[in-house]
XYZ file of C-alpha atoms in Angstrom:
344
model
C -1.688 2.007 -3.059
C -3.581 4.094 -5.438
C -8.003 4.882 -4.317
C -10.222 2.085 -4.876
C -11.269 3.341 -8.260
C -15.040 2.246 -10.333
C -14.422 1.756 -13.860
C -18.082 3.528 -15.268
C -18.620 0.948 -18.958
C -20.616 2.375 -21.814
C -24.325 0.351 -21.827
C -24.937 -3.073 -22.990
C -27.882 -3.849 -25.751
C -28.365 -6.677 -23.581
C -29.899 -7.647 -20.009
C -27.277 -10.805 -19.573
C -24.846 -8.273 -20.408
C -25.787 -5.905 -17.058
C -25.629 -9.380 -14.398
C -22.653 -10.523 -16.035
C -21.640 -6.776 -15.086
C -23.692 -6.745 -11.898
C -22.150 -9.959 -10.517
C -18.819 -9.369 -11.078
C -19.261 -5.831 -9.890
C -20.293 -7.681 -6.714
C -18.222 -9.592 -6.542
C -14.987 -8.187 -6.537
C -16.463 -6.189 -4.491
C -17.081 -8.644 -1.673
C -13.288 -9.441 -2.412
C -11.725 -5.062 -1.120
C -14.607 -4.240 1.567
C -13.846 -4.703 4.830
C -15.518 -8.328 6.510
C -15.389 -8.637 10.154
C -14.745 -12.057 11.670
C -14.824 -13.046 15.300
C -12.491 -12.437 18.366
C -10.305 -9.197 18.586
C -9.432 -8.632 14.913
C -12.097 -5.816 13.378
C -11.230 -6.652 10.169
C -9.931 -10.210 8.053
C -6.517 -10.046 7.016
C -5.591 -12.071 4.285
C -1.208 -13.242 2.938
C -0.042 -13.897 -0.337
C 3.262 -15.171 -1.354
C 4.943 -13.738 -4.332
C 7.226 -16.832 -5.735
C 9.640 -16.407 -8.699
C 12.574 -17.463 -9.495
C 14.828 -14.894 -7.219
C 13.160 -14.123 -4.401
C 9.439 -15.528 -2.663
C 7.972 -12.143 -1.226
C 5.645 -12.942 1.446
C 3.096 -9.900 2.240
C -0.229 -9.747 4.712
C -2.706 -7.666 3.859
C -5.272 -5.868 5.798
C -8.760 -5.815 5.791
C -8.745 -3.251 3.306
C -5.908 -4.771 1.153
C -3.243 -2.581 2.396
C 0.032 -4.062 2.506
C 0.769 -3.595 6.105
C 3.663 -6.256 6.570
C 6.170 -7.494 3.915
C 9.448 -10.192 3.906
C 12.155 -11.145 1.631
C 13.777 -13.972 0.988
C 16.348 -14.989 -1.303
C 14.571 -17.905 -3.637
C 17.351 -20.731 -3.038
C 17.463 -23.079 -7.034
C 19.753 -25.572 -5.343
C 17.396 -27.819 -4.698
C 14.088 -28.751 -4.122
C 13.607 -29.418 -0.102
C 15.422 -26.254 0.452
C 13.047 -24.514 -1.580
C 10.029 -25.796 0.458
C 11.878 -24.790 4.187
C 12.384 -21.085 2.717
C 8.592 -21.400 0.929
C 7.167 -23.352 4.313
C 9.009 -19.940 6.455
C 7.034 -17.529 4.673
C 3.900 -19.187 5.785
C 5.070 -19.308 9.152
C 5.914 -15.714 9.674
C 2.695 -14.689 7.802
C 1.133 -16.698 9.779
C 3.243 -15.679 13.447
C 2.350 -12.046 11.886
C -1.303 -12.096 11.847
C -1.411 -14.361 14.894
C -3.801 -17.270 13.007
C -2.707 -20.406 12.060
C -5.589 -20.588 10.130
C -5.038 -17.063 7.595
C -5.985 -17.820 4.393
C -2.939 -17.657 2.399
C -2.174 -18.557 -1.291
C 0.956 -18.356 -3.861
C 1.634 -17.066 -6.540
C 3.977 -19.300 -8.371
C 6.643 -18.359 -12.283
C 5.013 -21.452 -13.038
C 2.519 -23.926 -13.969
C 0.796 -26.188 -12.041
C -0.913 -29.221 -13.663
C -4.770 -29.407 -11.749
C -4.813 -33.167 -12.780
C -1.697 -33.706 -11.120
C -0.160 -31.145 -8.788
C 2.670 -31.974 -10.994
C 4.994 -28.073 -11.276
C 6.974 -26.987 -14.213
C 9.134 -24.152 -14.176
C 12.139 -22.578 -15.468
C 14.124 -20.518 -12.880
C 12.920 -23.107 -9.677
C 13.617 -26.778 -9.130
C 9.965 -27.442 -9.441
C 9.742 -29.159 -12.085
C 7.396 -32.591 -11.314
C 7.543 -31.784 -8.142
C 4.299 -31.627 -6.495
C 4.375 -28.269 -4.354
C 1.370 -27.922 -2.913
C 1.832 -31.539 -1.251
C 4.872 -30.613 0.358
C 3.616 -27.851 1.248
C 0.901 -29.811 3.464
C 3.480 -32.483 5.236
C 4.936 -29.342 6.453
C 1.530 -26.865 7.430
C -0.685 -29.433 8.075
C -3.193 -27.490 5.272
C -3.596 -26.957 1.495
C -2.798 -24.351 0.251
C -3.580 -23.142 -3.234
C -0.826 -22.076 -5.918
C -1.412 -19.871 -8.371
C 0.574 -18.895 -12.181
C 1.505 -15.484 -11.251
C 0.215 -13.706 -14.383
C -3.319 -14.773 -13.603
C -2.743 -14.295 -9.864
C -1.234 -10.175 -11.446
C -4.674 -10.126 -14.277
C -7.611 -11.000 -11.109
C -5.295 -8.124 -8.740
C -5.672 -5.804 -11.442
C -9.445 -6.891 -13.086
C -10.715 -6.369 -8.421
C -10.009 -3.334 -6.703
C -7.188 -2.473 -10.089
C -7.313 -1.105 -13.598
C -9.535 -3.254 -14.487
C -12.099 -2.502 -12.686
C -15.500 -3.383 -13.632
C -14.947 -4.594 -17.097
C -16.528 -7.600 -17.606
C -12.755 -9.475 -19.406
C -9.725 -8.784 -18.261
C -6.265 -9.384 -19.689
C -3.306 -8.560 -17.594
C -0.247 -9.136 -19.810
C 3.257 -8.929 -18.036
C 6.151 -7.618 -20.927
C 9.504 -7.821 -18.173
C 12.441 -10.105 -18.132
C 9.838 -12.834 -20.056
C 6.603 -12.404 -21.823
C 2.547 -13.766 -20.092
C -0.872 -13.145 -19.459
C -3.338 -14.007 -17.639
C -7.132 -13.783 -17.758
C -10.082 -13.188 -16.182
C -13.636 -13.121 -17.313
C -16.369 -11.777 -14.663
C -14.740 -11.590 -11.861
C -13.894 -15.729 -12.041
C -10.911 -17.827 -13.814
C -12.146 -19.243 -16.704
C -11.110 -23.417 -16.774
C -7.353 -24.123 -17.377
C -7.482 -27.789 -19.197
C -3.796 -27.562 -18.486
C -3.231 -25.395 -15.912
C -2.327 -23.148 -18.407
C -1.731 -19.279 -18.303
C -2.675 -16.824 -21.078
C 1.408 -18.138 -22.478
C 1.041 -15.433 -25.002
C 5.070 -14.726 -25.122
C 5.170 -18.658 -26.441
C 2.843 -18.513 -29.786
C 5.056 -17.248 -32.658
C 5.617 -13.822 -34.394
C 3.747 -14.082 -37.774
C 5.814 -13.739 -41.103
C 4.260 -11.252 -41.896
C 5.616 -8.518 -38.783
C 8.748 -9.998 -39.159
C 9.205 -8.843 -42.753
C 7.836 -6.043 -42.225
C 11.197 -4.929 -40.635
C 12.901 -8.018 -41.916
C 13.643 -9.857 -38.806
C 15.563 -13.065 -38.297
C 13.911 -16.259 -36.340
C 15.267 -17.017 -32.905
C 15.618 -18.962 -30.838
C 13.845 -19.135 -27.762
C 14.498 -20.754 -24.444
C 10.915 -22.916 -24.457
C 13.194 -24.873 -27.188
C 11.070 -23.445 -30.187
C 12.333 -20.412 -33.204
C 10.155 -16.918 -33.040
C 8.635 -16.833 -30.650
C 6.929 -13.171 -28.972
C 9.229 -13.172 -25.960
C 12.802 -13.014 -27.700
C 11.277 -9.960 -29.526
C 9.038 -7.716 -26.967
C 10.200 -8.519 -23.910
C 12.492 -6.753 -22.175
C 16.068 -8.614 -23.224
C 14.308 -8.600 -26.241
C 13.990 -5.552 -26.883
C 17.715 -5.407 -26.132
C 18.354 -8.312 -28.575
C 16.373 -5.741 -31.415
C 18.958 -2.645 -30.028
C 21.913 -4.745 -30.975
C 20.607 -6.744 -34.153
C 19.573 -2.721 -34.945
C 22.477 -2.046 -34.456
C 22.215 1.564 -31.093
C 24.696 1.616 -28.964
C 22.132 2.050 -26.407
C 20.658 -1.168 -25.638
C 18.841 -0.982 -21.815
C 15.451 -0.670 -22.036
C 15.222 2.255 -19.748
C 17.451 4.117 -21.959
C 16.508 2.992 -25.516
C 13.002 4.117 -24.566
C 14.273 7.196 -23.531
C 17.023 8.047 -26.511
C 16.729 10.728 -29.048
C 19.015 8.283 -31.251
C 17.771 7.482 -34.247
C 18.396 4.244 -34.199
C 17.526 3.661 -30.551
C 13.799 5.218 -31.888
C 13.412 2.556 -34.346
C 14.473 -0.211 -32.356
C 11.540 1.288 -30.047
C 9.171 1.315 -33.359
C 10.162 -1.845 -34.283
C 9.439 -3.575 -30.793
C 5.843 -0.984 -30.274
C 4.984 -2.206 -34.013
C 5.495 -6.335 -32.646
C 3.700 -5.317 -29.377
C 1.334 -4.729 -31.362
C 0.673 -7.220 -33.855
C 1.297 -9.382 -30.407
C -1.824 -7.658 -29.016
C -3.352 -8.032 -32.010
C -3.714 -11.994 -31.588
C -4.142 -11.667 -28.361
C -7.971 -9.548 -29.282
C -8.830 -12.113 -32.283
C -8.319 -14.707 -30.107
C -9.822 -13.571 -26.586
C -11.751 -10.198 -27.749
C -10.902 -8.867 -24.237
C -12.271 -5.465 -22.568
C -9.552 -4.423 -21.301
C -6.207 -4.804 -21.367
C -3.711 -3.915 -17.990
C -0.033 -3.870 -19.054
C 2.483 -5.044 -15.638
C 6.353 -6.133 -15.344
C 8.995 -3.385 -15.887
C 8.665 -2.797 -19.670
C 5.590 -1.244 -18.253
C 7.005 2.033 -16.795
C 7.938 3.042 -20.354
C 7.108 6.489 -20.685
C 3.954 6.970 -22.517
C 3.499 2.687 -23.464
C -0.849 3.259 -23.173
C -0.966 4.770 -25.539
C 2.572 3.939 -28.130
C 0.822 0.242 -27.422
C -2.698 1.817 -28.656
C -1.788 3.646 -31.690
C 0.086 -0.255 -33.177
C -2.857 -2.489 -32.194
C -4.811 0.674 -34.136
C -3.238 -0.098 -36.579
C -3.017 -3.848 -37.239
C -6.697 -4.790 -36.109
C -9.159 -6.169 -38.125
C -12.417 -5.279 -40.122
C -11.751 -1.951 -37.479
C -13.329 -3.051 -34.884
C -13.470 -1.794 -31.421
C -10.370 -1.375 -29.572
C -9.957 -2.995 -25.651
C -9.573 -0.487 -23.215
C -5.288 -0.238 -22.699
C -3.299 0.536 -19.475
C -0.546 0.348 -16.458
C -1.091 -2.003 -13.812
C -2.306 0.005 -10.983
C -1.450 -2.471 -7.798
C 2.686 -2.221 -10.043
C 4.987 -5.130 -7.894
C 2.389 -6.075 -5.636
C 0.311 -7.731 -8.269
C 0.600 -11.196 -7.859
C 0.716 -11.220 -3.989
C -1.856 -9.030 -3.641
C -4.170 -11.452 -6.672
C -3.907 -14.370 -5.057
C -4.344 -12.742 -1.053
C -7.572 -11.598 -2.698
C -8.556 -15.167 -3.705
C -7.099 -16.710 -0.063
C -9.912 -14.617 1.549
C -12.308 -14.858 -1.024
C -12.228 -18.849 -1.202
C -11.767 -18.980 -4.442
C -8.487 -20.414 -5.029
């Protein structure tokens, strides 16, 4: 983990904005600082679980939010009962490592949980139409919060991460798929249906596709022309294949001097900049934090800042675009922070 750093914000013209910044800084400071608790422990510890289609990763954090234990197991994909058994085992492992059956734990999940029904919708794990929270409570005897993975990632980066101190942070994950989360003044805004910022399933504008003579590609969500098909890791490979590039691996495309590969990267940056333009005019975040495998592309923050600068509306002031600070631990860290603060 990199050292804790506070981002200095420009002065704002109203006292109301200053009060919002002060509340946000205070809230994140409470969650990031060591806290004492009764008993033998010198600081409060917490656990977070990052739940995805291939692995269930449990992380135990100390009072300074440094990972002290990690355990990763494969995600059972065959049936709901096996999945719940594996997830329960990870929670029990965290409790055992901390010697605390009441250890604050929350779960970051690659999917959507309806806040009214508790029913899940997910693409790569056998939980759709099922109530994960109720099943866990039956086995563990307590409620465990479930948080969308993009929202958990954004929360982690908003509190002690690359977006620390900013009033509004958009966390954008560019990986196998594309997703985003939003944190304002240190908290999640209300989400009526439990959705995160599902920006990957917005349609790419016709003007952007026309600039490069790109076809409409079908998406796994059942729609056509979603951003995820063009700007995710798999989307970048698809662009390379469409362009006839001999280089199709995302990391190799970004590093290649081949003219076709360079053209592919220019198209990718332009389309991703168009997606950021959509985010800016809809949400106007102060900071955009980049995560996922494609966030490791060299100079990605400058590439995308330049693309957004060309597209921005009427010279609007640009958000800061920064790589994530906490990397692969972001989902589990964000969930653990919320569990510890009692906000999840």
